[in-house]
Structures are given as C-alpha cells and as structure tokens.
Amino acid sequence: MFTLLTLHGPAIAGKDPRREQLGSKDFEVWSALGALLSREEKFVDAENALKKALAFKPDDPATENELVKVYKSMGRYEEAVQLSQKGIKQRPQDYWLHFDLAQSYVSLGRYAEAKEAFARAKAIDSKEPAAYIHEGYALLHAGEDTQAKESFESLIRIDTASPFGYHHLASYFFSHGQFVEAEASLKREFQALEADPKARTADIIEANANLGAVIRKQGRLDEAEAVFRNGLKKMAPDSKQRSHFLLMLAKIADSQGKRAQAEDFFKRAVAASEAPFLVRWERLEALVELGRFYLKQGRRPEAAVVVDRAGKLDEGAMIVKWDEFSSFKKLAELYRDLGDVSRSEALYVRLMAIRRTMPRHPGLSGAGKDLADLYVEQSRLPEAEDLYHQAIEIFDHWGCWEEEAVVFDSLAAAYEKGGKRQEADEAREKSKALRARPFNGRMCTDRPTRDR
C-alpha cells in the first residue's frame, strides 16, 4: 500500500532504473489523491497532486477534467477555460469538455460564449440532461427567464418518462414564488419516479424534500411536517438528506410555537451535518439556522458560540459559490446582529461579488440591501445608494413589489440623512405606488438560492 511518505521516497526522486515501471503507478496514486483532496475541498493540495499526476502522464483526460473542476472551485475560471479549450482541441467530441467550458464562461459572466459551448455539448449528445439543466439555471440567474424555462421544458421533450424536466421546471416555478405550479410539477416528477423500477431511493427522498418545501411555503404546515417525517423514515441513517429534513422539521415546529421540539430538531440537524460526506454549505446551513433560532429566543451567548463554529467553516474559503449563498448571507446577518459589523461587512462584500456571474441572482437583492444599510450607518451614502438601486432592479425583475417598496423606504431614509429631500420624497412615492399594486402571486421572501 502506498502512503504519502512512500510517494516522496528515494525511488521517485533518484535515478532508479525502475522509474519507467513506477511511473504509471505513481500517476494513478497522484491522480486518485488529487480527486480525493478535491472532494474534501482541499483545493490547493488537490491542484498540486493533479499536476504531479500530469507530470507522469501529460494530457490524461480524466486528470485534466478533475483539474478543471479544482480551478473552478478556486475561482480561477480563466485557467479552467484554457485547460478546457486545450482538451477540446485534442478531443473535440468530448461532451463534458464543452460542458465544463460553458460553466466556466458562465462564472466569468461571458454568457454568449457559454450558450455556444452548451449548444456544442447538446449537439454531441442531445439526450444528456446536464447541459439543459445547467444552462437553464445560468439563464435564470442572468435574468433570461423565458429561455431558462424553455431549457427546462426541453428536458421534458427529450424524455417524457424522465423526472428531470419536471424536477427542474418545479425549481424554476419555486424561484418565482409560483408554488402552486411548482407543486404540480413536483407531483409529475413523483409519477415519473414511481413508474421507474430503477429509480434511486435518494431521488425519491429528494423529491420528498422539494414537495415538503413547496407545501410549507403555502402554509400547509401539518401536511409539510408529515412529508418530512415520512421522508426521515424512508431514508438510511447515514443519508446526506437527513440534516436537511431535520432542519425543515425544526422550522415547522418553530413556526408552530413548539420551541423545545424545534430546538431538539435543530440540534439533531447539526449533529447529522457532521457526517464526513457532507459539503461545507450543508454543515454551515445547520449551524446558521441553530444560531438564528437562539438569537430569536434572546439567547445571545449560545448564538455566539454557534456562530463562531459556523465562522470557522469560512476560514480559508476562496469564493462563495451560488449554492452556499443563502447560508453565508444568514451568517453575515448573524455577525451584524451580534455586533460584529466589520466581519458582517466583509462577508457581504464577498457575497456581492457573485454579481459578475449571476447579475440577477435573487439573493443579491437582500444582501445588497443589508450591505447598503450598513453603509448608511457609516454615512457612506453614495455606496449605499448604488446598492439600493441594484436591489430595486433585481426585486423589480422578479416581481417582488413588497420587497422593492421596502428598499425604496430605506433609500428614502438614506436620502434624508444626506440632505436630499426631493429624492427622498420621490423614493417614498415610488414605495407607495408599489404597495398600491394588486398582489401578483409572487411570494419573494426567503427565496431559495440553491436549486435542488
């Protein structure tokens, strides 16, 4: 068995005549180690291991693909693009190279090139769902709603028996606060899963999670609770969904005033999130929600301890990824509410960096307003004004008129503080006009920022 010590031994470093024989074996070890370190989110070490593997076997497709993933995880998208383009020259019919290139372009905000790369991937394999799914979410967060919906509907057309299309179309509706439509689509997903004898239990459980969330959003708490309790019974003890289901039960109990039961569920969710196969945001989500619960109960010392644990998960992080956005935003709120303004501001600034890749990500509106509020408190009014206008534009795009009105109120207060009376009056009038509009069915608060 090879160990890390063996890998640095004299047989590798010296001029041993068996070097050629060892070369292949060394490649396999370094490549496997790089993939393992990547899964553990130790990206710097993963990069080093993968580059050592490529030194033994240059241009290995699997290793280069893994290195592309590492570059993307570290936010080094230009390098990911270059490596994908190099691979495409050698393997022009490799679907996943075009797919990875498209994702890197999305992360750089280069949507025209992303669409071309997604189109090439779909031309190579029109039945593979990955390009349709990821292009759909990229378009959604870029504000191109019609094309996003068409991308998800294409999944249904290419395979009407598959649950994929209904699953992601439901996510589209959920993102727009159209929960009735989302529920109908999720039920179609269930029908497809039930009709498939090879359907994975994990997929059925995930569909349960989404259906429960949609039902909860419509205020049918007892029904949602039953869905999540039933899901817990079905899943294996080590299921990666356990923490999420417990969190949802905790939130339902909390909203019903069952504080002791809610706390028990929150603590069980945190314990379940410590499973080694869960990624950072899943651990963060559980800790942040427990911290929010404690703070709401006025238990600041306990909240501070939990927030400190959550903050350690952020140490050394290079970028905030879109599926982590919601949890990190809540962490920034906790920092602020516990009085750590500098730490809160620093995290909000990092969150706002996602604008380049997802300019109309729904979470940006709330994060932008929160950061603007902090700037107003510091009398940094021009910066605050810019962020308020960005939040207004995003809320307007999503049809979130109530939330947009609240931002106009904050903008009016900022103008007032800066002595701009006329601008303050205009902002208040716009807020009043928005509140006078009839309800459009959009439930925009607490929007999801990860599409399951």
Short mmCIF file of C-alpha atoms in Angstrom, two decimals:
data_model
loop_
_atom_site.label_atom_id
_atom_site.label_comp_id
_atom_site.label_asym_id
_atom_site.label_seq_id
_atom_site.Cartn_x
_atom_site.Cartn_y
_atom_site.Cartn_z
CA MET A 1 0.00 0.00 0.00
CA PHE A 2 1.32 3.44 -0.93
CA THR A 3 1.43 6.19 1.69
CA LEU A 4 2.31 9.85 1.35
CA LEU A 5 5.76 9.06 2.69
CA THR A 6 6.29 6.44 0.01
CA LEU A 7 5.37 8.95 -2.66
CA HIS A 8 8.24 11.19 -1.61
CA GLY A 9 10.70 8.32 -1.27
CA PRO A 10 14.10 7.98 -2.99
CA ALA A 11 12.80 5.65 -5.70
CA ILE A 12 10.86 8.62 -7.13
CA ALA A 13 13.41 11.34 -6.59
CA GLY A 14 16.54 9.49 -7.67
CA LYS A 15 17.66 7.91 -10.94
CA ASP A 16 16.32 4.49 -10.13
CA PRO A 17 16.29 2.24 -13.25
CA ARG A 18 12.74 1.16 -12.34
CA ARG A 19 11.45 4.74 -12.80
CA GLU A 20 9.54 3.93 -16.00
CA GLN A 21 7.89 0.96 -14.33
CA LEU A 22 6.95 3.10 -11.32
CA GLY A 23 5.76 5.99 -13.47
CA SER A 24 2.35 4.56 -14.28
CA LYS A 25 1.76 3.58 -10.69
CA ASP A 26 2.79 7.00 -9.45
CA PHE A 27 0.38 8.61 -11.91
CA GLU A 28 -2.51 6.54 -10.62
CA VAL A 29 -1.73 7.38 -6.99
CA TRP A 30 -1.35 11.11 -7.59
CA SER A 31 -4.44 11.27 -9.77
CA ALA A 32 -6.56 9.40 -7.23
CA LEU A 33 -5.17 11.52 -4.40
CA GLY A 34 -5.97 14.72 -6.28
CA ALA A 35 -9.57 13.63 -6.84
CA LEU A 36 -9.91 12.69 -3.16
CA LEU A 37 -8.49 16.02 -1.96
CA SER A 38 -10.82 17.84 -4.32
CA ARG A 39 -13.84 16.08 -2.84
CA GLU A 40 -12.57 17.09 0.61
CA GLU A 41 -12.39 20.70 -0.66
CA LYS A 42 -8.62 20.87 -0.07
CA PHE A 43 -8.15 22.52 -3.42
CA VAL A 44 -4.56 23.76 -3.17
CA ASP A 45 -3.33 20.27 -2.25
CA ALA A 46 -5.59 18.78 -4.92
CA GLU A 47 -4.07 21.04 -7.58
CA ASN A 48 -0.55 20.03 -6.59
CA ALA A 49 -1.40 16.33 -6.65
CA LEU A 50 -3.12 16.52 -10.03
CA LYS A 51 -0.23 18.45 -11.57
CA LYS A 52 2.17 15.77 -10.32
CA ALA A 53 -0.05 13.15 -11.93
CA LEU A 54 0.04 15.03 -15.23
CA ALA A 55 3.83 15.22 -14.99
CA PHE A 56 3.83 11.41 -15.24
CA LYS A 57 1.10 11.22 -17.86
CA PRO A 58 0.58 14.51 -19.73
CA ASP A 59 -2.79 15.20 -21.35
CA ASP A 60 -4.62 12.47 -19.39
CA PRO A 61 -8.32 13.37 -19.99
CA ALA A 62 -9.70 12.35 -16.60
CA THR A 63 -6.96 14.12 -14.66
CA GLU A 64 -7.27 17.29 -16.72
CA ASN A 65 -11.04 17.26 -16.21
CA GLU A 66 -10.51 16.95 -12.45
CA LEU A 67 -8.06 19.86 -12.55
CA VAL A 68 -10.66 21.96 -14.38
CA LYS A 69 -13.08 21.31 -11.50
CA VAL A 70 -10.42 22.33 -8.99
CA TYR A 71 -9.71 25.58 -10.86
CA LYS A 72 -13.44 26.39 -10.91
CA SER A 73 -13.77 25.65 -7.19
CA MET A 74 -10.89 28.06 -6.52
CA GLY A 75 -12.44 30.77 -8.68
CA ARG A 76 -9.67 30.55 -11.28
CA TYR A 77 -12.05 30.43 -14.20
CA GLU A 78 -9.67 31.74 -16.85
CA GLU A 79 -7.31 28.83 -16.17
CA ALA A 80 -10.28 26.45 -16.30
CA VAL A 81 -11.23 27.90 -19.69
CA GLN A 82 -7.70 27.48 -21.04
CA LEU A 83 -7.46 23.87 -19.88
CA SER A 84 -10.89 23.00 -21.30
CA GLN A 85 -10.01 24.62 -24.63
CA LYS A 86 -6.76 22.64 -24.73
CA GLY A 87 -8.71 19.43 -24.18
CA ILE A 88 -11.28 20.31 -26.85
CA LYS A 89 -8.53 20.68 -29.46
CA GLN A 90 -7.45 17.12 -28.69
CA ARG A 91 -10.93 15.65 -28.11
CA PRO A 92 -13.46 17.83 -29.97
CA GLN A 93 -16.29 15.33 -29.46
CA ASP A 94 -15.91 15.13 -25.68
CA TYR A 95 -19.29 16.29 -24.33
CA TRP A 96 -18.00 17.06 -20.84
CA LEU A 97 -15.20 19.30 -22.06
CA HIS A 98 -17.71 21.56 -23.80
CA PHE A 99 -19.97 21.38 -20.75
CA ASP A 100 -17.17 22.39 -18.36
CA LEU A 101 -16.13 25.19 -20.71
CA ALA A 102 -19.69 26.51 -20.72
CA GLN A 103 -19.82 26.51 -16.93
CA SER A 104 -16.54 28.42 -16.72
CA TYR A 105 -17.86 31.01 -19.17
CA VAL A 106 -20.98 31.41 -17.02
CA SER A 107 -18.78 32.01 -13.97
CA LEU A 108 -16.93 34.71 -15.92
CA GLY A 109 -20.21 36.30 -16.97
CA ARG A 110 -19.50 35.52 -20.63
CA TYR A 111 -23.00 34.30 -21.45
CA ALA A 112 -22.79 34.45 -25.25
CA GLU A 113 -19.79 32.11 -25.25
CA ALA A 114 -21.45 29.93 -22.61
CA LYS A 115 -24.53 29.48 -24.80
CA GLU A 116 -22.32 28.45 -27.73
CA ALA A 117 -20.48 25.89 -25.60
CA PHE A 118 -23.74 24.49 -24.20
CA ALA A 119 -25.08 24.25 -27.76
CA ARG A 120 -22.00 22.28 -28.87
CA ALA A 121 -22.43 19.89 -25.95
CA LYS A 122 -26.09 19.33 -26.82
CA ALA A 123 -25.17 18.75 -30.47
CA ILE A 124 -22.79 15.99 -29.37
CA ASP A 125 -25.39 14.31 -27.14
CA SER A 126 -28.88 15.73 -27.36
CA LYS A 127 -30.22 13.27 -24.78
CA GLU A 128 -27.77 14.05 -21.96
CA PRO A 129 -29.63 16.33 -19.50
CA ALA A 130 -26.64 18.12 -17.87
CA ALA A 131 -26.31 20.93 -20.43
CA TYR A 132 -30.05 21.68 -20.42
CA ILE A 133 -30.11 21.80 -16.61
CA HIS A 134 -27.07 23.98 -16.05
CA GLU A 135 -27.84 26.30 -18.92
CA GLY A 136 -31.35 26.71 -17.51
CA TYR A 137 -30.07 27.82 -14.11
CA ALA A 138 -27.42 30.07 -15.68
CA LEU A 139 -30.08 31.80 -17.77
CA LEU A 140 -32.42 32.03 -14.78
CA HIS A 141 -29.84 33.80 -12.63
CA ALA A 142 -28.88 36.03 -15.55
CA GLY A 143 -32.47 37.20 -15.77
CA GLU A 144 -33.30 35.47 -19.06
CA ASP A 145 -36.43 33.83 -17.69
CA THR A 146 -38.11 32.77 -20.92
CA GLN A 147 -35.03 30.97 -22.21
CA ALA A 148 -34.44 29.39 -18.81
CA LYS A 149 -37.93 27.94 -18.75
CA GLU A 150 -37.52 26.69 -22.33
CA SER A 151 -34.31 24.92 -21.34
CA PHE A 152 -36.07 23.05 -18.53
CA GLU A 153 -39.06 22.25 -20.75
CA SER A 154 -36.64 20.80 -23.31
CA LEU A 155 -35.75 18.15 -20.74
CA ILE A 156 -39.36 17.00 -20.74
CA ARG A 157 -39.48 16.91 -24.53
CA ILE A 158 -36.33 14.82 -24.94
CA ASP A 159 -37.55 12.23 -22.41
CA THR A 160 -41.14 12.48 -21.20
CA ALA A 161 -40.67 9.47 -18.91
CA SER A 162 -37.78 11.08 -17.05
CA PRO A 163 -38.32 13.04 -13.83
CA PHE A 164 -35.51 15.50 -14.66
CA GLY A 165 -37.60 18.02 -16.59
CA TYR A 166 -40.39 18.18 -14.03
CA HIS A 167 -37.88 18.45 -11.20
CA HIS A 168 -36.08 21.47 -12.63
CA LEU A 169 -39.20 23.11 -14.02
CA ALA A 170 -40.54 22.96 -10.45
CA SER A 171 -37.37 24.69 -9.29
CA TYR A 172 -37.98 27.42 -11.87
CA PHE A 173 -41.50 27.97 -10.53
CA PHE A 174 -40.23 27.86 -6.94
CA SER A 175 -37.67 30.57 -7.72
CA HIS A 176 -40.51 32.77 -8.96
CA GLY A 177 -42.67 32.14 -5.89
CA GLN A 178 -45.18 30.25 -8.03
CA PHE A 179 -45.70 27.48 -5.52
CA VAL A 180 -48.95 26.05 -6.92
CA GLU A 181 -47.27 25.47 -10.28
CA ALA A 182 -44.17 24.11 -8.55
CA GLU A 183 -46.26 21.61 -6.59
CA ALA A 184 -47.99 20.39 -9.76
CA SER A 185 -44.64 19.87 -11.48
CA LEU A 186 -43.23 18.03 -8.46
CA LYS A 187 -46.20 15.68 -8.47
CA ARG A 188 -45.43 14.90 -12.12
CA GLU A 189 -41.87 14.15 -11.01
CA PHE A 190 -43.22 11.72 -8.40
CA GLN A 191 -45.30 9.97 -11.04
CA ALA A 192 -42.22 9.53 -13.22
CA LEU A 193 -40.17 8.19 -10.30
CA GLU A 194 -42.89 5.78 -9.20
CA ALA A 195 -43.18 4.45 -12.75
CA ASP A 196 -39.44 3.74 -12.91
CA PRO A 197 -38.47 0.45 -11.20
CA LYS A 198 -34.83 1.58 -11.28
CA ALA A 199 -35.48 4.91 -9.55
CA ARG A 200 -32.97 5.61 -6.79
CA THR A 201 -34.22 5.97 -3.25
CA ALA A 202 -32.12 9.13 -2.95
CA ASP A 203 -34.01 10.72 -5.86
CA ILE A 204 -37.37 9.85 -4.30
CA ILE A 205 -36.26 11.32 -0.97
CA GLU A 206 -35.05 14.49 -2.67
CA ALA A 207 -38.39 14.81 -4.43
CA ASN A 208 -39.99 14.48 -0.98
CA ALA A 209 -37.81 17.33 0.28
CA ASN A 210 -38.85 19.62 -2.56
CA LEU A 211 -42.53 18.77 -2.25
CA GLY A 212 -42.44 19.35 1.50
CA ALA A 213 -40.77 22.74 0.98
CA VAL A 214 -43.40 23.83 -1.54
CA ILE A 215 -46.26 22.72 0.70
CA ARG A 216 -44.69 24.56 3.66
CA LYS A 217 -44.39 27.75 1.60
CA GLN A 218 -48.15 27.59 1.04
CA GLY A 219 -48.78 27.47 4.79
CA ARG A 220 -49.92 23.84 4.96
CA LEU A 221 -47.63 23.09 7.90
CA ASP A 222 -49.20 19.85 9.16
CA GLU A 223 -49.09 18.39 5.65
CA ALA A 224 -45.48 19.50 5.18
CA GLU A 225 -44.49 18.02 8.54
CA ALA A 226 -45.99 14.68 7.53
CA VAL A 227 -43.98 14.73 4.28
CA PHE A 228 -40.68 15.34 6.09
CA ARG A 229 -41.38 12.80 8.85
CA ASN A 230 -42.25 10.20 6.22
CA GLY A 231 -39.03 11.02 4.37
CA LEU A 232 -36.97 10.51 7.52
CA LYS A 233 -38.49 7.06 7.98
CA LYS A 234 -37.62 6.06 4.42
CA MET A 235 -34.01 7.23 4.36
CA ALA A 236 -30.96 5.34 5.58
CA PRO A 237 -29.42 6.50 8.88
CA ASP A 238 -26.42 7.91 7.03
CA SER A 239 -28.40 9.64 4.27
CA LYS A 240 -26.97 13.01 3.29
CA GLN A 241 -30.54 14.38 3.28
CA ARG A 242 -31.08 13.70 6.98
CA SER A 243 -29.76 17.08 8.14
CA HIS A 244 -31.97 18.97 5.68
CA PHE A 245 -35.13 17.07 6.67
CA LEU A 246 -34.43 17.71 10.36
CA LEU A 247 -33.91 21.41 9.65
CA MET A 248 -37.24 21.64 7.87
CA LEU A 249 -38.99 19.91 10.78
CA ALA A 250 -37.25 22.34 13.14
CA LYS A 251 -38.51 25.34 11.16
CA ILE A 252 -42.04 23.97 11.07
CA ALA A 253 -42.03 23.33 14.83
CA ASP A 254 -40.62 26.82 15.44
CA SER A 255 -43.33 28.44 13.34
CA GLN A 256 -45.94 26.49 15.34
CA GLY A 257 -44.52 27.79 18.61
CA LYS A 258 -43.13 24.39 19.67
CA ARG A 259 -39.81 25.78 20.88
CA ALA A 260 -38.46 22.74 22.74
CA GLN A 261 -39.25 20.45 19.83
CA ALA A 262 -37.73 22.94 17.37
CA GLU A 263 -34.51 23.16 19.38
CA ASP A 264 -34.24 19.38 19.50
CA PHE A 265 -34.64 19.15 15.72
CA PHE A 266 -32.09 21.94 15.15
CA LYS A 267 -29.51 20.19 17.35
CA ARG A 268 -30.14 16.85 15.65
CA ALA A 269 -29.69 18.56 12.27
CA VAL A 270 -26.32 19.99 13.38
CA ALA A 271 -25.23 16.53 14.56
CA ALA A 272 -26.32 14.96 11.26
CA SER A 273 -24.46 17.64 9.31
CA GLU A 274 -21.16 16.49 10.80
CA ALA A 275 -21.23 13.40 8.57
CA PRO A 276 -17.95 13.28 6.60
CA PHE A 277 -19.63 13.05 3.19
CA LEU A 278 -21.48 16.37 3.52
CA VAL A 279 -20.00 19.51 1.97
CA ARG A 280 -19.31 22.86 3.61
CA TRP A 281 -22.60 24.62 2.93
CA GLU A 282 -24.62 21.73 4.37
CA ARG A 283 -22.73 21.97 7.67
CA LEU A 284 -22.95 25.76 7.56
CA GLU A 285 -26.69 25.69 6.92
CA ALA A 286 -27.39 23.65 10.05
CA LEU A 287 -25.21 25.81 12.31
CA VAL A 288 -26.56 29.08 10.96
CA GLU A 289 -30.17 28.03 11.45
CA LEU A 290 -29.47 26.97 15.05
CA GLY A 291 -27.74 30.32 15.66
CA ARG A 292 -30.73 32.20 14.23
CA PHE A 293 -33.04 30.20 16.48
CA TYR A 294 -31.01 31.03 19.59
CA LEU A 295 -30.79 34.71 18.70
CA LYS A 296 -34.54 34.93 18.13
CA GLN A 297 -35.01 33.50 21.63
CA GLY A 298 -32.69 36.14 23.07
CA ARG A 299 -30.04 33.54 23.91
CA ARG A 300 -27.09 35.58 22.63
CA PRO A 301 -24.24 33.67 24.34
CA GLU A 302 -25.41 30.38 22.84
CA ALA A 303 -25.91 32.04 19.45
CA ALA A 304 -22.38 33.48 19.60
CA VAL A 305 -20.87 30.04 20.26
CA VAL A 306 -22.71 28.54 17.28
CA VAL A 307 -21.80 31.47 15.03
CA ASP A 308 -18.14 31.06 15.97
CA ARG A 309 -18.34 27.41 14.88
CA ALA A 310 -20.01 28.46 11.63
CA GLY A 311 -17.36 31.12 11.02
CA LYS A 312 -14.61 28.51 11.17
CA LEU A 313 -16.15 26.84 8.11
CA ASP A 314 -15.50 30.05 6.21
CA GLU A 315 -11.83 30.25 7.12
CA GLY A 316 -9.64 29.90 4.06
CA ALA A 317 -12.59 29.93 1.67
CA MET A 318 -11.65 31.47 -1.66
CA ILE A 319 -15.07 32.20 -3.08
CA VAL A 320 -18.70 31.89 -2.08
CA LYS A 321 -20.41 29.56 -4.52
CA TRP A 322 -24.00 30.10 -5.57
CA ASP A 323 -25.33 27.07 -3.67
CA GLU A 324 -23.75 28.46 -0.49
CA PHE A 325 -25.14 31.96 -0.92
CA SER A 326 -28.20 31.67 1.33
CA SER A 327 -26.31 30.20 4.27
CA PHE A 328 -23.48 32.72 4.04
CA LYS A 329 -25.97 35.59 3.80
CA LYS A 330 -27.61 34.38 7.01
CA LEU A 331 -24.18 34.14 8.63
CA ALA A 332 -23.49 37.77 7.65
CA GLU A 333 -26.83 38.72 9.26
CA LEU A 334 -25.85 36.90 12.44
CA TYR A 335 -22.49 38.69 12.59
CA ARG A 336 -24.34 42.01 12.25
CA ASP A 337 -26.99 41.17 14.86
CA LEU A 338 -24.31 40.05 17.31
CA GLY A 339 -22.47 43.33 16.86
CA ASP A 340 -19.56 42.18 14.69
CA VAL A 341 -20.11 44.80 11.98
CA SER A 342 -16.68 44.54 10.34
CA ARG A 343 -16.98 40.79 9.89
CA SER A 344 -20.52 41.18 8.61
CA GLU A 345 -19.50 43.81 6.07
CA ALA A 346 -16.55 41.76 4.82
CA LEU A 347 -18.79 38.76 4.19
CA TYR A 348 -21.48 40.85 2.48
CA VAL A 349 -18.84 42.29 0.14
CA ARG A 350 -17.74 38.77 -0.80
CA LEU A 351 -21.36 37.77 -1.39
CA MET A 352 -21.92 40.71 -3.72
CA ALA A 353 -19.02 39.54 -5.89
CA ILE A 354 -21.40 36.95 -7.37
CA ARG A 355 -22.96 39.79 -9.39
CA ARG A 356 -20.41 39.23 -12.15
CA THR A 357 -21.59 35.70 -12.81
CA MET A 358 -25.25 35.89 -11.76
CA PRO A 359 -26.34 39.53 -12.06
CA ARG A 360 -29.96 38.80 -11.17
CA HIS A 361 -29.46 36.11 -8.58
CA PRO A 362 -32.45 36.69 -6.24
CA GLY A 363 -30.25 36.57 -3.13
CA LEU A 364 -28.30 39.62 -4.29
CA SER A 365 -31.24 41.92 -3.64
CA GLY A 366 -31.46 41.11 0.06
CA ALA A 367 -27.70 41.00 0.56
CA GLY A 368 -27.29 44.28 -1.29
CA LYS A 369 -29.91 46.00 0.84
CA ASP A 370 -28.32 44.69 4.04
CA LEU A 371 -24.89 45.94 3.00
CA ALA A 372 -26.40 49.28 1.98
CA ASP A 373 -27.99 49.59 5.44
CA LEU A 374 -24.56 49.07 7.00
CA TYR A 375 -23.10 51.76 4.73
CA VAL A 376 -25.84 54.21 5.73
CA GLU A 377 -24.99 53.66 9.40
CA GLN A 378 -21.39 54.57 8.49
CA SER A 379 -22.54 57.60 6.43
CA ARG A 380 -21.16 56.02 3.25
CA LEU A 381 -24.20 57.24 1.34
CA PRO A 382 -23.03 57.07 -2.32
CA GLU A 383 -22.09 53.39 -1.90
CA ALA A 384 -25.39 52.70 -0.16
CA GLU A 385 -27.39 54.45 -2.88
CA ASP A 386 -25.78 52.33 -5.60
CA LEU A 387 -26.57 49.10 -3.73
CA TYR A 388 -30.18 50.13 -3.06
CA HIS A 389 -30.73 50.76 -6.77
CA GLN A 390 -29.25 47.38 -7.65
CA ALA A 391 -31.58 45.68 -5.14
CA ILE A 392 -34.56 47.57 -6.58
CA GLU A 393 -33.69 46.41 -10.11
CA ILE A 394 -33.47 42.75 -9.03
CA PHE A 395 -36.68 42.84 -6.99
CA ASP A 396 -38.46 44.51 -9.88
CA HIS A 397 -37.26 41.82 -12.27
CA TRP A 398 -38.63 39.06 -10.03
CA GLY A 399 -41.90 40.91 -9.45
CA CYS A 400 -41.22 41.30 -5.72
CA TRP A 401 -43.11 44.54 -5.26
CA GLU A 402 -43.47 44.45 -1.48
CA GLU A 403 -39.74 43.91 -1.05
CA GLU A 404 -38.99 46.57 -3.67
CA ALA A 405 -41.15 49.02 -1.71
CA VAL A 406 -39.18 48.31 1.46
CA VAL A 407 -35.93 49.12 -0.37
CA PHE A 408 -37.39 52.40 -1.61
CA ASP A 409 -38.25 53.22 2.03
CA SER A 410 -34.63 52.58 3.03
CA LEU A 411 -33.40 54.62 0.09
CA ALA A 412 -35.67 57.48 1.16
CA ALA A 413 -34.20 57.38 4.66
CA ALA A 414 -30.68 57.42 3.22
CA TYR A 415 -31.52 60.42 1.03
CA GLU A 416 -33.00 62.16 4.08
CA LYS A 417 -29.82 61.54 6.04
CA GLY A 418 -27.80 63.01 3.19
CA GLY A 419 -29.99 66.12 2.98
CA LYS A 420 -31.59 65.15 -0.37
CA ARG A 421 -35.20 65.98 0.49
CA GLN A 422 -36.58 65.90 -3.06
CA GLU A 423 -35.03 62.50 -3.82
CA ALA A 424 -36.34 61.18 -0.50
CA ASP A 425 -39.89 62.29 -1.35
CA GLU A 426 -39.65 60.66 -4.80
CA ALA A 427 -38.48 57.37 -3.28
CA ARG A 428 -41.40 57.40 -0.83
CA GLU A 429 -43.86 58.00 -3.67
CA LYS A 430 -42.46 55.04 -5.58
CA SER A 431 -42.79 52.88 -2.47
CA LYS A 432 -46.40 53.98 -2.05
CA ALA A 433 -47.19 53.20 -5.70
CA LEU A 434 -45.72 49.71 -5.43
CA ARG A 435 -47.77 48.93 -2.32
CA ALA A 436 -50.92 50.03 -4.14
CA ARG A 437 -50.46 47.34 -6.80
CA PRO A 438 -52.64 44.22 -6.56
CA PHE A 439 -50.90 41.11 -5.26
CA ASN A 440 -49.33 39.26 -8.20
CA GLY A 441 -48.94 35.85 -6.55
CA ARG A 442 -45.19 36.23 -6.11
CA MET A 443 -44.00 35.16 -2.65
CA CYS A 444 -40.49 36.53 -2.71
CA THR A 445 -39.21 36.47 0.86
CA ASP A 446 -36.71 33.80 1.88
CA ARG A 447 -36.14 32.81 -1.74
CA PRO A 448 -34.14 29.65 -2.43
CA THR A 449 -30.60 30.15 -3.66
CA ARG A 450 -29.79 26.56 -4.45
CA ASP A 451 -31.86 24.57 -6.89
CA ARG A 452 -32.23 21.04 -5.79
#
